[in-house]
Coordinates of C-alpha atoms and ligand atoms in Angstrom, one line a residue:
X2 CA -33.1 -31.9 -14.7
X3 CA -31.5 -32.0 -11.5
X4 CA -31.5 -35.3 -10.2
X5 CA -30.2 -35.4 -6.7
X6 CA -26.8 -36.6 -6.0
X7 CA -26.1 -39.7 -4.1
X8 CA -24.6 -40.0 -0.9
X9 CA -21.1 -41.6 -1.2
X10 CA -21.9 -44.6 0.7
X11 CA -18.9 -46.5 0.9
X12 CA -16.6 -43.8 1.9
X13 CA -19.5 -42.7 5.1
X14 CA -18.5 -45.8 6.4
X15 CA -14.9 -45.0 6.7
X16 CA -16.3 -41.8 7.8
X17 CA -17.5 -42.5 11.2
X18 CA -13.3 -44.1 12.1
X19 CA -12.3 -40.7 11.2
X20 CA -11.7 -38.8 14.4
X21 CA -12.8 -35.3 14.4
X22 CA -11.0 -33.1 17.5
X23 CA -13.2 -30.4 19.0
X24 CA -11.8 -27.5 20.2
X25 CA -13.8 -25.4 22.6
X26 CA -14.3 -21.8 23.2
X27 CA -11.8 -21.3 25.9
X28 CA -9.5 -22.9 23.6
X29 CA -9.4 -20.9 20.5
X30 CA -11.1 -17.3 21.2
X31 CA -13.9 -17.2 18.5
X32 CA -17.1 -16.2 19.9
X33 CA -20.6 -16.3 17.7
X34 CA -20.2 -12.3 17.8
X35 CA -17.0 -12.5 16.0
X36 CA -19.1 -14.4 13.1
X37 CA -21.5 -13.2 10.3
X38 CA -25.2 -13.1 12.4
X39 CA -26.8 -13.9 8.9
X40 CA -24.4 -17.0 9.0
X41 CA -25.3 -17.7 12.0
X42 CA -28.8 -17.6 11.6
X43 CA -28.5 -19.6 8.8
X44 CA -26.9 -22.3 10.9
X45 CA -29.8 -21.9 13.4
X46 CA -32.2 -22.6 11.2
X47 CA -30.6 -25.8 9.0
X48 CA -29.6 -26.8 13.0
X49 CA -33.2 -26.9 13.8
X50 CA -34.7 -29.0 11.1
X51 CA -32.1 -31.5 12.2
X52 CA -28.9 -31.3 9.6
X53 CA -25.6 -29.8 10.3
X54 CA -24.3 -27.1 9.2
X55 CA -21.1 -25.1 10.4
X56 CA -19.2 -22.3 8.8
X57 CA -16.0 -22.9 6.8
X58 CA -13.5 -22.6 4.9
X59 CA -11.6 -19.5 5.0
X60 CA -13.3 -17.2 7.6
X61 CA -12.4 -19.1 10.2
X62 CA -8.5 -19.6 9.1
X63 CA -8.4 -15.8 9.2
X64 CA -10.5 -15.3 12.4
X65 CA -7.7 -17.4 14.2
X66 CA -4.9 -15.3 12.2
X67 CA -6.3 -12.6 13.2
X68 CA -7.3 -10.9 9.6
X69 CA -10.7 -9.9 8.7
X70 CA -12.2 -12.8 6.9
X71 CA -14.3 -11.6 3.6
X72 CA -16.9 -13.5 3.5
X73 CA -18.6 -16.4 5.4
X74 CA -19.4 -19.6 3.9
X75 CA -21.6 -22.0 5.5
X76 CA -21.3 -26.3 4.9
X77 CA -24.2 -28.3 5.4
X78 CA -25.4 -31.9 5.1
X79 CA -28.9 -30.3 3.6
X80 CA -29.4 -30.6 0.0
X81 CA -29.7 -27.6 -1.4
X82 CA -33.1 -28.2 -2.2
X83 CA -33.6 -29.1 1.3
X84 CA -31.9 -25.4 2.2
X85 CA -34.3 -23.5 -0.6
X86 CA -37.6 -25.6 1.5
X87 CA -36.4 -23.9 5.2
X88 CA -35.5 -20.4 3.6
X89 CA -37.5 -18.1 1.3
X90 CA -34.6 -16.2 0.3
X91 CA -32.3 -18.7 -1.1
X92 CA -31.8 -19.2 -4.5
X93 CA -29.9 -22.2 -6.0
X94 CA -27.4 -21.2 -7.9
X95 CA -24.4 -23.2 -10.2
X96 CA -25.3 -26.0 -13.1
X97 CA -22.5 -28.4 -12.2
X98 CA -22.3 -28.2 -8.4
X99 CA -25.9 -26.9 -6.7
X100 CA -25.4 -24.0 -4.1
X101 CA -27.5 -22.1 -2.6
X102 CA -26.7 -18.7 -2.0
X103 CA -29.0 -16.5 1.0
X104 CA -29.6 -13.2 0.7
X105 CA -29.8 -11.0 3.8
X106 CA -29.9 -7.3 1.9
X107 CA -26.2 -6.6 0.5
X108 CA -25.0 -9.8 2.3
X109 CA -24.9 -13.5 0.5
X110 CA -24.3 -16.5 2.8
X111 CA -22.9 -19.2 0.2
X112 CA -24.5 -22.7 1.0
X113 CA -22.6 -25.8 0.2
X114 CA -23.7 -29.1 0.9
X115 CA -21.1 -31.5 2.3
X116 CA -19.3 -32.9 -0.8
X117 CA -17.0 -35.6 -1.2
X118 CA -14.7 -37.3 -3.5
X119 CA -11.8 -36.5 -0.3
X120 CA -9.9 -39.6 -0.7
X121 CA -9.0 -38.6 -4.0
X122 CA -8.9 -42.3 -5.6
X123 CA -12.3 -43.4 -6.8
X124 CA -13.4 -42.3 -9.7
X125 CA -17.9 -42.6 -10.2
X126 CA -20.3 -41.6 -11.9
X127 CA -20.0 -38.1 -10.4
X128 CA -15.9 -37.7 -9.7
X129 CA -14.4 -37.9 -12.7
X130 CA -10.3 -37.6 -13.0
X131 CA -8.7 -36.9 -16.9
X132 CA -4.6 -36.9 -16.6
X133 CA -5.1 -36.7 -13.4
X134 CA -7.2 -33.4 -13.2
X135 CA -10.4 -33.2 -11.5
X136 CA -12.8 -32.5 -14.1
X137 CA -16.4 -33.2 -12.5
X138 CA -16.6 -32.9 -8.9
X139 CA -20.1 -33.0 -7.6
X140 CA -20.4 -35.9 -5.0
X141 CA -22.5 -35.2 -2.2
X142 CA -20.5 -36.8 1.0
X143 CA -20.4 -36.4 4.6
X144 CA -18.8 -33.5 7.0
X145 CA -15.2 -35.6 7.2
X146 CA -15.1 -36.2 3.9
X147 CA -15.7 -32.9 3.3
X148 CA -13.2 -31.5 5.3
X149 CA -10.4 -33.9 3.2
X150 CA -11.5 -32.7 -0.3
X151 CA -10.4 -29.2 0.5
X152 CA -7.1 -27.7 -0.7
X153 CA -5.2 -26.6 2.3
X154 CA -5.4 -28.2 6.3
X155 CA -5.8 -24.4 7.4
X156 CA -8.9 -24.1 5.0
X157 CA -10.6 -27.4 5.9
X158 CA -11.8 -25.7 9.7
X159 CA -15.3 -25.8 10.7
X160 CA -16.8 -23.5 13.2
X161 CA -20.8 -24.0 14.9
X162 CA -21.7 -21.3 16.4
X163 CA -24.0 -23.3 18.7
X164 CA -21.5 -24.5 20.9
X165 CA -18.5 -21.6 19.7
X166 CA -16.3 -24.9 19.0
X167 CA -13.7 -25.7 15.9
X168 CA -14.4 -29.2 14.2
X169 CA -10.8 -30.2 13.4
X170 CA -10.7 -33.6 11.0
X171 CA -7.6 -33.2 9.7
X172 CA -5.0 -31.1 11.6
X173 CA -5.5 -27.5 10.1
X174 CA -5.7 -26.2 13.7
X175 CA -2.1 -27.3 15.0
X176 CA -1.4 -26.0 11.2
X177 CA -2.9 -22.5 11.7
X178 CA -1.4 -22.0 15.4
X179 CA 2.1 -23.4 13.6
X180 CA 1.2 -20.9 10.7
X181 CA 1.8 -23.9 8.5
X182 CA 0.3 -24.0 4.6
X183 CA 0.1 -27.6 4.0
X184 CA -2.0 -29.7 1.1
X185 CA -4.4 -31.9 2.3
X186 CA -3.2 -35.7 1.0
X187 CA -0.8 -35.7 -0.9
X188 CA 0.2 -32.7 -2.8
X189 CA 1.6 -34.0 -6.3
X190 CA -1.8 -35.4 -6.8
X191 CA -3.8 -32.6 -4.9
X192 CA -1.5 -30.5 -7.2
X193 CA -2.5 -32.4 -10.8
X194 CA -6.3 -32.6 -9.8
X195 CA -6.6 -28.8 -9.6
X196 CA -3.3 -26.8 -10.6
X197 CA -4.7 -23.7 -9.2
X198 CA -3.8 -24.9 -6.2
X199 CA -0.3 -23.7 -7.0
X200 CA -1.1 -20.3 -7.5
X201 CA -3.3 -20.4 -3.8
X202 CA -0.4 -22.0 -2.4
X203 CA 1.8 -18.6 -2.9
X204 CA -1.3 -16.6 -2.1
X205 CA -1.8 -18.2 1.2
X206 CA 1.8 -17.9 2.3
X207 CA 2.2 -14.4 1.6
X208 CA -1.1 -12.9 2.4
X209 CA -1.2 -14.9 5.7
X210 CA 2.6 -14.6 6.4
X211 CA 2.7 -18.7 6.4
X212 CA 6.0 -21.2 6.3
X213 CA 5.2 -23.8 3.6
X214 CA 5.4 -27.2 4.5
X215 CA 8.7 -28.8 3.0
X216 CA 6.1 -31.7 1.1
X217 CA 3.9 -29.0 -0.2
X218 CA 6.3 -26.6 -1.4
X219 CA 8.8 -29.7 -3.1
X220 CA 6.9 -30.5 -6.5
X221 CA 5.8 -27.0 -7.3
X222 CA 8.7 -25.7 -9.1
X223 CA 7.9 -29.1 -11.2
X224 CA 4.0 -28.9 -11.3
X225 CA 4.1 -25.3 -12.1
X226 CA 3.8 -26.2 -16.2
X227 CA 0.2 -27.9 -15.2
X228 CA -1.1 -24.0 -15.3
X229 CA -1.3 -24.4 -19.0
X230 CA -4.4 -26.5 -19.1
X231 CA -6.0 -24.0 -17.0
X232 CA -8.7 -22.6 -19.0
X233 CA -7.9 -18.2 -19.6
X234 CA -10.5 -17.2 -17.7
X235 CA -9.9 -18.8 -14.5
X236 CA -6.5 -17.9 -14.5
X237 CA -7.5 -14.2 -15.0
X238 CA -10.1 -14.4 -11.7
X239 CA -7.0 -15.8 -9.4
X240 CA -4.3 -13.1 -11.1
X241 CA -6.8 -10.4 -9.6
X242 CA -6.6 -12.1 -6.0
X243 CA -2.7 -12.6 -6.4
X244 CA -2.2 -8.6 -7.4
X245 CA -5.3 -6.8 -5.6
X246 CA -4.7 -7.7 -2.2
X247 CA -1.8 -5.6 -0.6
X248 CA 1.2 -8.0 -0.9
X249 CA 1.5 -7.7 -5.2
X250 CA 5.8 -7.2 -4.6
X251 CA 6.1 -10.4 -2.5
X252 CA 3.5 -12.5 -4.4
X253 CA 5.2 -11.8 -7.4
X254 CA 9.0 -13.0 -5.9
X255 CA 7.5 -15.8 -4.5
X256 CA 5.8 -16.9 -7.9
X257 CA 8.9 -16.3 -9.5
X258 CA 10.6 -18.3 -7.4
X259 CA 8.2 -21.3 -8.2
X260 CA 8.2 -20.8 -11.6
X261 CA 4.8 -20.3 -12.0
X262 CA 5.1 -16.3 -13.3
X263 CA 6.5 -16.9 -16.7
X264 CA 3.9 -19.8 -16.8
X265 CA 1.3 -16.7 -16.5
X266 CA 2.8 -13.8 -18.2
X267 CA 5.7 -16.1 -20.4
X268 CA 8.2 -14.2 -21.7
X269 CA 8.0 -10.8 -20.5
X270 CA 11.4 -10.1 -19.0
X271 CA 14.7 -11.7 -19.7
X272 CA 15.0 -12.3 -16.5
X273 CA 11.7 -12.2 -14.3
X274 CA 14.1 -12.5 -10.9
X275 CA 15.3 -8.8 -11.7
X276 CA 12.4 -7.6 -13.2
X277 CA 12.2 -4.0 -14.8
X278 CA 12.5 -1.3 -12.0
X279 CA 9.1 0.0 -13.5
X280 CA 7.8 -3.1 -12.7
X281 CA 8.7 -2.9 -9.6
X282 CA 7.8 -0.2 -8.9
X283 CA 4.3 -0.7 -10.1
X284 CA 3.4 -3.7 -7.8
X285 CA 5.3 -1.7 -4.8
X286 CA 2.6 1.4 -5.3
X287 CA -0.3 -0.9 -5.9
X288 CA 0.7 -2.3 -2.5
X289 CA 0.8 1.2 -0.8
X290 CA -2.1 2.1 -2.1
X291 CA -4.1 -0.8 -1.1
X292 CA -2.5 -0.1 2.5
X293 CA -3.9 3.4 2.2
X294 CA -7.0 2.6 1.4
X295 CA -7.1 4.2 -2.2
X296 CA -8.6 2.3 -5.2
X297 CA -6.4 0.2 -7.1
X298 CA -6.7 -1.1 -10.8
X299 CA -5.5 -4.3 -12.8
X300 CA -5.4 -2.3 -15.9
X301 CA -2.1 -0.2 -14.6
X302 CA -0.6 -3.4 -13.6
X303 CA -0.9 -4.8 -16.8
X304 CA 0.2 -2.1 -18.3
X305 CA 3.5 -2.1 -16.3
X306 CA 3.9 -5.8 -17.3
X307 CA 3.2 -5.5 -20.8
X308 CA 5.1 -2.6 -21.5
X309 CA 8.8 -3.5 -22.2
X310 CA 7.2 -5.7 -25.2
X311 CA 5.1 -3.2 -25.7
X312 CA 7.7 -0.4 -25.8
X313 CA 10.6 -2.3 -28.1
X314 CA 8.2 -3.6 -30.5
X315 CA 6.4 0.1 -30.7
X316 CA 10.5 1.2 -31.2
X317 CA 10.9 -1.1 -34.1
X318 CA 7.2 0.1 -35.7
X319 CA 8.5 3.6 -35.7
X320 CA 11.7 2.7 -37.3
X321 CA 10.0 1.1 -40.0
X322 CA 7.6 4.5 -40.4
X323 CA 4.8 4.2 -37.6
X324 CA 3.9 7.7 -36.0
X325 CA 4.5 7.0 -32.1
X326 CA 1.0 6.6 -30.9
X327 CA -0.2 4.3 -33.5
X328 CA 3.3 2.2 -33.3
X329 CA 2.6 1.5 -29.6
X330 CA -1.3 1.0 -30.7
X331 CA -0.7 -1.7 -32.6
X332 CA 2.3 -2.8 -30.2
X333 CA -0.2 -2.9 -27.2
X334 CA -3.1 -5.0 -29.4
X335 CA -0.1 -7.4 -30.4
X336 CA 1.0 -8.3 -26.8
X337 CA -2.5 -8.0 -25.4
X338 CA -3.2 -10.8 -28.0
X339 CA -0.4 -12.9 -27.7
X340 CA -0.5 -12.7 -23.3
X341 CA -4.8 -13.8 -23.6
X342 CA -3.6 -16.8 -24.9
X343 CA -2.7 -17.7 -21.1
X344 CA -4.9 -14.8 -19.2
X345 CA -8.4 -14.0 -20.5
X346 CA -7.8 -10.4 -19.3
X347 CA -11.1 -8.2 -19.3
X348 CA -11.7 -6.2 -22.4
X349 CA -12.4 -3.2 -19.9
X350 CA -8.8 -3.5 -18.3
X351 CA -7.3 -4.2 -21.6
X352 CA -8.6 -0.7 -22.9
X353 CA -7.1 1.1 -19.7
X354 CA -3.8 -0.4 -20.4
X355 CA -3.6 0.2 -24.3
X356 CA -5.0 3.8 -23.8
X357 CA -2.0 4.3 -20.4
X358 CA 0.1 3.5 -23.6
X359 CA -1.1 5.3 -25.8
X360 CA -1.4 9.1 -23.9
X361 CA 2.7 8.1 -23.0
X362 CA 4.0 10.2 -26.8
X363 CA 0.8 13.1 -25.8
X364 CA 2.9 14.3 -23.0
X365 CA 5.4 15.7 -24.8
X366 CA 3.5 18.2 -26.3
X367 CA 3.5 20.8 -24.1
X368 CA 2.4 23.7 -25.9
X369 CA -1.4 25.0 -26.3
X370 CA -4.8 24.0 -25.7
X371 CA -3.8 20.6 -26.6
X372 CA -2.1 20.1 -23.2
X373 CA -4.2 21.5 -21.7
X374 CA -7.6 19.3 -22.8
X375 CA -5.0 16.1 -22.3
X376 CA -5.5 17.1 -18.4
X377 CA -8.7 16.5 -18.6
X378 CA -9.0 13.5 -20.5
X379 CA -10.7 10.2 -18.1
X380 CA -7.3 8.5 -18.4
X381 CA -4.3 11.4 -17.6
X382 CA -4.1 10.4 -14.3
X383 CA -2.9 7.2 -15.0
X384 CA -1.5 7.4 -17.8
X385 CA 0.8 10.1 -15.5
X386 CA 1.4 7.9 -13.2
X387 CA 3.0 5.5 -15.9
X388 CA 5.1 8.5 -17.0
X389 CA 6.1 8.8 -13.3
X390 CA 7.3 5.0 -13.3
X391 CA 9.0 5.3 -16.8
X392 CA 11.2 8.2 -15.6
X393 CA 12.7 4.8 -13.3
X394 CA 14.2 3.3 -16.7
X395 CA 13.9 6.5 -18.6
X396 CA 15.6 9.2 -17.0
X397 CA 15.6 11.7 -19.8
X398 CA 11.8 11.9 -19.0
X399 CA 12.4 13.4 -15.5
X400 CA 12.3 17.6 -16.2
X401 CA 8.8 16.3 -18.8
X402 CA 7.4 14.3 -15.7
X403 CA 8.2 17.5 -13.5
X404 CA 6.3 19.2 -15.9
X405 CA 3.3 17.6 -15.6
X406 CA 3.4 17.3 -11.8
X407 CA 3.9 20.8 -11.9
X408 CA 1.0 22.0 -14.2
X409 CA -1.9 19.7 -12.2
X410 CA -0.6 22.1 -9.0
X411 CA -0.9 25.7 -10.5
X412 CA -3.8 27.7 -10.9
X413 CA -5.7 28.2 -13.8
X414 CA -3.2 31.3 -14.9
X415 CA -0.3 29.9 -14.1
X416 CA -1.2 26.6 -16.4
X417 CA -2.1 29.2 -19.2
X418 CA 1.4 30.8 -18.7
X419 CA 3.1 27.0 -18.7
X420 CA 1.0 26.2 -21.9
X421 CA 1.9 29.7 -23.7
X422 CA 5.1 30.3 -22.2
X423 CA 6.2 34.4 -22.6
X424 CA 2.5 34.8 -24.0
X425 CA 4.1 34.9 -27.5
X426 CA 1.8 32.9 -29.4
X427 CA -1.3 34.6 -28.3
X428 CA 0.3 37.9 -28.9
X429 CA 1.2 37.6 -32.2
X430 CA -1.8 36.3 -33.3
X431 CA -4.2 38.5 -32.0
X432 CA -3.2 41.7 -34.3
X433 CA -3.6 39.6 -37.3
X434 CA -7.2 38.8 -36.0
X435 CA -7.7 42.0 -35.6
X436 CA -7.2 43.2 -39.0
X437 CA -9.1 40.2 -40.4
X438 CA -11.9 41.7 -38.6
X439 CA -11.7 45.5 -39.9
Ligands
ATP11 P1 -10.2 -16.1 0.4 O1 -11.7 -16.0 0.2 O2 -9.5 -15.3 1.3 O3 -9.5 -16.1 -1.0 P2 -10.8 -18.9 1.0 O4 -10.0 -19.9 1.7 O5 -12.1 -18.5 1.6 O6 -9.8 -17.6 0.9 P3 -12.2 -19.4 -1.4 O7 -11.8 -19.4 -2.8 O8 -13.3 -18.4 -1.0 O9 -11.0 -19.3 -0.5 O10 -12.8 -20.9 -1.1 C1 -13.5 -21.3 0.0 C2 -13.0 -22.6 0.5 O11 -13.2 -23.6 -0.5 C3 -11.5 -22.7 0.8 O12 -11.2 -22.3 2.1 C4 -11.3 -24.2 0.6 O13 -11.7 -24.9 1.8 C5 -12.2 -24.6 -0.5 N1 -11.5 -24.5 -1.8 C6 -11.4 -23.4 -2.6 N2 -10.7 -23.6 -3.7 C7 -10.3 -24.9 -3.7 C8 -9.6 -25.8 -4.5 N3 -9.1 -25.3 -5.7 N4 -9.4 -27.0 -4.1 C9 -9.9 -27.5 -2.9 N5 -10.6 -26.7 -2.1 C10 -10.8 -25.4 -2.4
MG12 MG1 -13.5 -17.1 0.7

């Protein structure tokens, strides 16, 4: 089934004219302790049985920026067959590119085997290019070569723990000290091969706080249509990283500024440089809250986003008859459906944003039990916080949203008094029970 993959021969020749820079210890600060000891032992043992093997990627970009790396991938010139033979608990894992992933209880060192394919002209058996995109990428090549087929200089850093040196092919060190995001070769192509490179582009800079080379930053604004051919789903994985990781408010200037938000979420707001202050507003406290610590949730987001198509096409459906909460049902299904056609967005965040729409009419009923069950319902908190953000564009809302804020505070009396104001209802009911009963 898996027939292994052949070493790119006529690129390791141009391999060994590559120079790789070694930076030592002293140099650059990371120490072995600084790094995953699984990773490391990992290394150890592929060290031992004579292949290299060095951690990469990202880890060590953020290690030298001083952020706490998530994960720890390791690159190796072991197949991973080779990798399953020296440890019993890896598992090869992926159809179209083998990995193998090693467990060490909750914690999975990734496994890749140098690939190649970094000089990002010949086309094989394995590589294959359509319009310019990469479409089968599964060369096994050598540790240079590897280095050139990543995306950014500042991602293409390799660390052994061994010696506590950085292997440098390309320049990503100078790059990282410089805080410089800059594509590997050059970027139009880098760019058409794999389009999602724009959208890490914008994460990189504003996550890491990075000045974008002039080269790498020119043919976005241009490349950004190349998003459409990226398949839903994918597009959907790197939306979660662009929103979910404490900098949603710049992320989302900076893609607008590249054009490439209205190729994700097209036609949302007339003009997505002055976006709705409740979207705004949304990203802000999804920031805050990630600073804080507290749990944050895609579903509110797009809920923020979808809403002033949501909201005006729910307006006309009443017009035309609609009671509110089924106008802004069908509303919320329609733009949900039209905005998958670009972002496969999970069914489960879909639901939380059609039912934050949906509870918004509910909170005007303030009277009775009804209210107060509505407290209680899995979704109120949200949903409240979307009436929070609404009272931004909507500011007859504010004494309803002071309402609510106020009832979730009181004590169980006092939200019986709020929910039966003067006691009147109860009052003149109860007689009439009364005489029922004699
Ligand atoms: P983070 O995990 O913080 O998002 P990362 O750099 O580790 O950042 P990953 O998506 O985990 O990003 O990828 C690991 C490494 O794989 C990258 O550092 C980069 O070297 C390489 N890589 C990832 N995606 C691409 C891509 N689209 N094109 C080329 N190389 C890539
Ligand atoms: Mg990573």
């Amino acid at each position: 089934m898996h027939r292994p993959l052949p070493l790119n021969r006529s690129s390791q020749a141009s391999d060994n004219s590559r120079q790789v820079r070694v930076i030592e210890c002293k140099d650059h600060g990371i120490q072995s302790r600084h790094v995953s000891a699984n990773a490391c032992k990992v290394i150890e043992r592929l060290q031992q049985a004579g292949h290299a093997a060095y951690i990469v990627g990202g880890s060590i970009r953020d290690l030298l920026l001083g952020h706490r790396p998530k994960d720890f991938d390791v690159a190796t010139s072991a197949t991973p067959e080779q990798v399953r033979e020296l440890m019993r608990n890896a598992r090869l894992i992926g159809r179209r590119f083998r990995l193998a992933h090693v467990r060490f209880g909750r914690e999975i060192i990734e496994v890749a085997t140098f690939r190649g394919g970094g000089d990002h002209e010949e086309d094989s058996e394995h590589r294959e290019v359509e319009k310019g995109r990469l479409i089968r990428d599964n060369v096994y090549g050598t540790e240079s070569e590897d280095a050139q087929r990543r995306d950014f200089t500042i991602n293409a850093l390799m660390y052994d723990p061994a010696t506590e040196t950085i292997r440098d092919h390309i320049g990503g060190y100078d790059d990282v000290l410089g805080r410089r995001l800059k594509l590997i070769g050059d970027p139009q192509t880098r760019y058409r091969e794999d389009p999602v490179r724009l959208l890490r582009a914008v994460r990189f800079m504003v996550k890491l706080d990075l000045t974008m080379d002039p080269e790498t930053a020119g043919p976005m604004v241009s490349m950004a249509p190349l998003l459409r051919d990226i398949p839903p789903a994918r597009l959907f994985d790197e939306i979660l990283k662009l929103f979910l990781s404490g900098c949603a408010w710049p992320t989302y200037q900076a893609l607008v500024r590249q054009a490439l938000w209205g190729e994700l979420f097209p036609g949302l707001f007339e003009d997505p440089a002055q976006p709705p202050p409740l979207v705004e507003q949304a990203l802000r406290n999804t920031d805050q809250r990630v600073a804080e610590g507290l749990p944050v949730t895609p579903g509110f987001l797009f809920a923020a986003f979808l809403w002033p198509r949501v909201k005006s096409r729910a307006d006309e459906l009443v017009e035309s008859g609609l009671a509110p909460v089924e106008a802004l049902a069908e509303a919320g299904e329609e733009a949900m459906a039209a905005q998958a056609k670009r972002v496969a967005i999970h069914r489960r965040f879909s639901t939380m944003s059609k039912e934050i729409w949906c509870m918004q009419p509910r909170f005007e009923r303030r009277r009775g039990k009804r209210a107060l069950r509505l407290i209680n319902e899995r979704r109120f908190r949200a949903a409240y916080d979307f009436l929070l953000l609404r009272v931004l564009e909507e500011p007859e809302l504010e004494e309803l949203a002071e309402w609510w804020t106020r009832i979730q505070a009181v004590d169980n009396d006092e939200k019986l008094k709020m929910v039966h104001p003067g006691g009147k209802g109860r009052r003149r009911r109860r007689p009439r029970k009364r005489k029922a009963a004699q």
